[in-house]
Coordinates of C-alpha atoms in Angstrom, one line a residue:
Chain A
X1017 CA -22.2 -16.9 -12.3
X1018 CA -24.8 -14.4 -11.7
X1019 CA -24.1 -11.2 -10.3
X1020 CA -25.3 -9.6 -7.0
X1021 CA -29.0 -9.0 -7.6
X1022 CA -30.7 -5.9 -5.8
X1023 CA -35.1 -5.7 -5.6
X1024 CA -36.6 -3.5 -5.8
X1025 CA -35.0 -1.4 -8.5
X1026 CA -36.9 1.8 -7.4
X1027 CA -39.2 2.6 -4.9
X1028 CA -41.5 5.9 -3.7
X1029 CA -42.2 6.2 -0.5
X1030 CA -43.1 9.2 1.6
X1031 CA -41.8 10.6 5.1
X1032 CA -42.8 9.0 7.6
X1033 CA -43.1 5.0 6.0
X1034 CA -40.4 2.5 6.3
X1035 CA -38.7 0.6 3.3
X1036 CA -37.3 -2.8 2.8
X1037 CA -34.1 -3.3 0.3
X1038 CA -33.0 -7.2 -1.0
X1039 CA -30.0 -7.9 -1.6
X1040 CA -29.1 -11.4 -3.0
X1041 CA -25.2 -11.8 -2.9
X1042 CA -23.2 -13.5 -5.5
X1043 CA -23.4 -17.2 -5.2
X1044 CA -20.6 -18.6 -2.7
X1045 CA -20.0 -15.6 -1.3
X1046 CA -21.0 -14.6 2.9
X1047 CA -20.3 -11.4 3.1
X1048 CA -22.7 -8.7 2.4
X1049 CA -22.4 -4.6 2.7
X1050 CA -24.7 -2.0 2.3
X1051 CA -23.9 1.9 0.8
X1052 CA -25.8 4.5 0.6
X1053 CA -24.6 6.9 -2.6
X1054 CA -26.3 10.6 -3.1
X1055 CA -24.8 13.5 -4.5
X1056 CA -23.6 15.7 -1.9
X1057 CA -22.7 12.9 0.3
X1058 CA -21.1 9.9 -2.5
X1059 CA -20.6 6.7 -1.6
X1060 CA -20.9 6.0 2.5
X1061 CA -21.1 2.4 4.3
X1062 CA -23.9 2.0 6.1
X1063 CA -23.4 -1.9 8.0
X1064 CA -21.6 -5.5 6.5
X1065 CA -23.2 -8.7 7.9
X1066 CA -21.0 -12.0 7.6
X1067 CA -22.7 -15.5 8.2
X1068 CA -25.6 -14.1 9.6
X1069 CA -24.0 -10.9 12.3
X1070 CA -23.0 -7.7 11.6
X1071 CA -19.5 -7.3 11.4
X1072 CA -19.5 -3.2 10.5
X1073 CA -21.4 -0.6 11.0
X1074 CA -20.9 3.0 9.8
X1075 CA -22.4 6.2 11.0
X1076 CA -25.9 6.2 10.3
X1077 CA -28.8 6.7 12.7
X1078 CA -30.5 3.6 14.3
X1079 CA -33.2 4.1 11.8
X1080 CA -31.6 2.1 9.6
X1081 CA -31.4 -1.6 10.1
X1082 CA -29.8 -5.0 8.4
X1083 CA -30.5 -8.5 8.7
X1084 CA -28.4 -12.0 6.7
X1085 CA -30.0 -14.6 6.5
X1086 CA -28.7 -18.3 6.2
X1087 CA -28.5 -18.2 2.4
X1088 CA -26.4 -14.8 3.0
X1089 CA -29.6 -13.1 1.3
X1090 CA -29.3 -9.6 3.4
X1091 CA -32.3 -7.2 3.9
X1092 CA -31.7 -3.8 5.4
X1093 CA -34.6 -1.5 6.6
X1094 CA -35.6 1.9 7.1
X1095 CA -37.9 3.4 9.8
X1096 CA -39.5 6.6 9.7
X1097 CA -38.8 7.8 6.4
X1098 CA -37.2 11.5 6.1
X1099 CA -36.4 13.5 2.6
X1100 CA -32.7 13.3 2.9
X1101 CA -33.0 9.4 2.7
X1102 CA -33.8 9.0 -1.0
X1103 CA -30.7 7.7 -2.5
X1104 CA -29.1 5.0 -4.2
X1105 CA -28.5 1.6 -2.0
X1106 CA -26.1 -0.5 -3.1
X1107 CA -25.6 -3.7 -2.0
X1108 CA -22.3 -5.4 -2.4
X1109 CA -21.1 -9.1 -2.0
X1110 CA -17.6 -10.5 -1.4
X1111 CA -15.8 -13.3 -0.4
X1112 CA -12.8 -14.7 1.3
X1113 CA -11.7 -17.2 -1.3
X1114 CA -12.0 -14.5 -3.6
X1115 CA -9.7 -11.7 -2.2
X1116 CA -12.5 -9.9 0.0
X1117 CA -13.3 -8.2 -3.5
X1118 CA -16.7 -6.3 -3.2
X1119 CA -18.4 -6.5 -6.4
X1120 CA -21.7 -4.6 -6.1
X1121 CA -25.5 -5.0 -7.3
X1122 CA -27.1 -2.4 -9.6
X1123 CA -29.1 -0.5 -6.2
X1124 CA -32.1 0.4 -5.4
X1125 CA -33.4 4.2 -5.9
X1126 CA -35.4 5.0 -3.0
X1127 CA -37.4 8.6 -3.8
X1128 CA -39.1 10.3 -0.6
X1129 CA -41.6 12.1 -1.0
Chain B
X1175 CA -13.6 10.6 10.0
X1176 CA -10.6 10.1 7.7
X1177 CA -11.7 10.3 4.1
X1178 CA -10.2 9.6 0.3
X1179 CA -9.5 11.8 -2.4
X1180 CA -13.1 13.8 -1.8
X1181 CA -14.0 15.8 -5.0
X1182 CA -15.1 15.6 -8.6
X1183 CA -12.9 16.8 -10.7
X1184 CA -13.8 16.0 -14.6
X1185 CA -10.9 14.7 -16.4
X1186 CA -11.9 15.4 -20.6
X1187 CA -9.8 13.0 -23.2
X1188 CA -9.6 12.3 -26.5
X1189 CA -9.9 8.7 -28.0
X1190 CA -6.6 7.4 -28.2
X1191 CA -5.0 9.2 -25.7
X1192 CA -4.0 7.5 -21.8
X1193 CA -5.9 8.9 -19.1
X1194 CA -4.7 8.8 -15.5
X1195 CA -7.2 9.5 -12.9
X1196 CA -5.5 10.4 -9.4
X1197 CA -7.0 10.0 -5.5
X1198 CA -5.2 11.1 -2.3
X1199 CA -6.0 9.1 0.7
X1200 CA -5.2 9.9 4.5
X1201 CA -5.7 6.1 6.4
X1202 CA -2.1 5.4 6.6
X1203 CA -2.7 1.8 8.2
X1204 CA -5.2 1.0 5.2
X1205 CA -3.4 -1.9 3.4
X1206 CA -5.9 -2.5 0.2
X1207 CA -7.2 0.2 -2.6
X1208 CA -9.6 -0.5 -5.2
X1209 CA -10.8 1.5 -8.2
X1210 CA -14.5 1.6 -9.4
X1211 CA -16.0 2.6 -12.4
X1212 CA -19.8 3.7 -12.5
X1213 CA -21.7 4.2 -15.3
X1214 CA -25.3 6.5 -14.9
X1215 CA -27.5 3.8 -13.6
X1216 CA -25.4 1.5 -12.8
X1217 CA -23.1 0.2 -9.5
X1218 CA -19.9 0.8 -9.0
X1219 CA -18.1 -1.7 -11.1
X1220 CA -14.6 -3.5 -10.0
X1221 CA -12.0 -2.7 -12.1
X1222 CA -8.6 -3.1 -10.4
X1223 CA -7.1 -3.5 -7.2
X1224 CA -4.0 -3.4 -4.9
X1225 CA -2.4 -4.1 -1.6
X1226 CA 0.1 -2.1 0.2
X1227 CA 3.0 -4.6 -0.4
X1228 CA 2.9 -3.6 -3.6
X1229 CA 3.7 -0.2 -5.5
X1230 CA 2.2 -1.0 -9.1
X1231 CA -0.4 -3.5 -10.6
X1232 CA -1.5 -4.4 -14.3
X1233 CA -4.9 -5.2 -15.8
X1234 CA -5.9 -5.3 -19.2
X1235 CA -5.4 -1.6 -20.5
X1236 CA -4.8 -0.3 -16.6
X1237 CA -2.7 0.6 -14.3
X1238 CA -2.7 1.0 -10.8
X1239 CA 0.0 2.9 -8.8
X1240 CA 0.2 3.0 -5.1
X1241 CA 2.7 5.7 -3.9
X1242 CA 2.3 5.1 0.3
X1243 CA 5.1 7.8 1.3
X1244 CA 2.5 10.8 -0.1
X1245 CA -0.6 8.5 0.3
X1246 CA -1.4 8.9 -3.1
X1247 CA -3.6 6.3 -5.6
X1248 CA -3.6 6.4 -9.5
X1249 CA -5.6 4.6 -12.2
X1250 CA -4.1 4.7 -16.0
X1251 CA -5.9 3.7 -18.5
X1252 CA -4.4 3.4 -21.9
X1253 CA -5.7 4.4 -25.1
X1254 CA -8.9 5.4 -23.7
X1255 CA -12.3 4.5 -25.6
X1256 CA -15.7 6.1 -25.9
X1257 CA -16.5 3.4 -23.1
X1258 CA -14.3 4.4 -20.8
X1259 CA -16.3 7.5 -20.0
X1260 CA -17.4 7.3 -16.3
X1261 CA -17.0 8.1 -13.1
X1262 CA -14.3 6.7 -11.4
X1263 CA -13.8 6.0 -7.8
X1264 CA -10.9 5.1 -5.7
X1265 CA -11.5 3.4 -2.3
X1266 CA -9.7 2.1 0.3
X1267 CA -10.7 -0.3 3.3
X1268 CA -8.9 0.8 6.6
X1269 CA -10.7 -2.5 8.3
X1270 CA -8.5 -5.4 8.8
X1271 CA -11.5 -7.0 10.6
X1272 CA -14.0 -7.3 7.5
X1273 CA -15.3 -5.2 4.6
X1274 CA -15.5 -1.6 5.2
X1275 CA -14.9 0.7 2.2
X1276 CA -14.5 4.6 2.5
X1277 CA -14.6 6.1 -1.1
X1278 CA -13.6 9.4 -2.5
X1279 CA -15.7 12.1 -4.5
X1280 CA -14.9 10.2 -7.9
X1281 CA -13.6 11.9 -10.8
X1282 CA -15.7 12.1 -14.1
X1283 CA -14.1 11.1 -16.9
X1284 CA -15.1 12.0 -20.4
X1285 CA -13.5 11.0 -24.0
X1286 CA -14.2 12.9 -26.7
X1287 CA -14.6 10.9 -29.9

């Protein structure tokens, strides 16, 4: 079974742009979170969408945005670029049948410039 | 909010020897932990897991120990290889109501050949 497949792998952008992250969870499973991981801050939650709604949402300013859509594919989105958003994104999959284990994608490494 | 185990310490081994990585969490009412290991340029990789009703699990080469009275997590890994060396991360979900993982700092762990 393939594993939870992140696009694209890195990305520039500068301040000011907005970004779109893919995320294609493990086949089977609904459930779908997003992280943000940089080194003075490590790993945070940013939101978790379930059969298309957001369950969870962490502390993170409105600039930052999810979708699911029906094939649990997820998307999140960021508006208005600023420096201290280049991180790693990680995207994470799990399922019910399979103990709510979140098994994660490789991220995507946003750089702002 | 309430956090886990947030620092990096660097635990330094030598092939052969058991390593035990420790993490201290404060979400009393969290009922599962899970440990992560990530490799540079790579996600956060499942490794082992465990639920409050229970105080100790097994894997293949690991060991997970939950001590709830001091709110303590620990990860052994026996005879530790080269390719064991990574950072490891404990994380707990304090969310009954979906997925919602708060992680610690991660601890570095590196094995001397």
């Amino acid at each position: 079974k393939a594993g939870v497949t992140q696009t694209p792998r890195y990305l520039i952008k500068t301040r000011g742009q907005q970004v779109t992250l893919s995320c294609s969870p493990i086949s089977g499973h609904r459930s779908v979170s997003w992280y943000q991981q940089t080194p003075g801050q490590g790993l945070q939650f940013l939101f978790e969408y379930f059969s298309e709604t957001q369950r969870n949402k962490g502390n993170f300013p409105g600039r930052f945005s999810g979708r699911q859509f029906s094939n649990s594919r997820s998307e999140m989105n960021v508006s208005t670029l600023e420096l201290g958003d280049s991180a790693l994104y990680l995207c994470a999959s799990s399922s019910r049948l399979a103990g709510d284990t979140q098994y994660f994608g490789p991220g995507t490494r946003l750089t702002v410039l | 909010g309430e956090s886990v185990g947030l620092h990096l310490p660097t635990l330094s081994v030598q092939e052969g020897d058991n390593s035990i990585i420790n993490c201290a969490y404060s979400n009393s009412a969290s009922d599962y932990f899970i440990w992560y290991k990530q490799e540079s340029g790579k996600g956060p990789q499942f490794i082992i897991d465990i639920r409050s009703n229970m105080d100790k699990r097994q894997g293949q080469r690991v060991t997970v120990l939950l001590n709830k009275t001091v709110k303590h997590l620990s990860l052994q890994i026996a005879a530790t290889q080269p390719g064991d060396s990574a950072v490891y991360f404990c994380a707990e979900n304090p969310n009954n109501a979906g997925n919602m993982l708060t992680f610690g700092g991660g601890t570095r762990l590196m094995v001397k050949p």
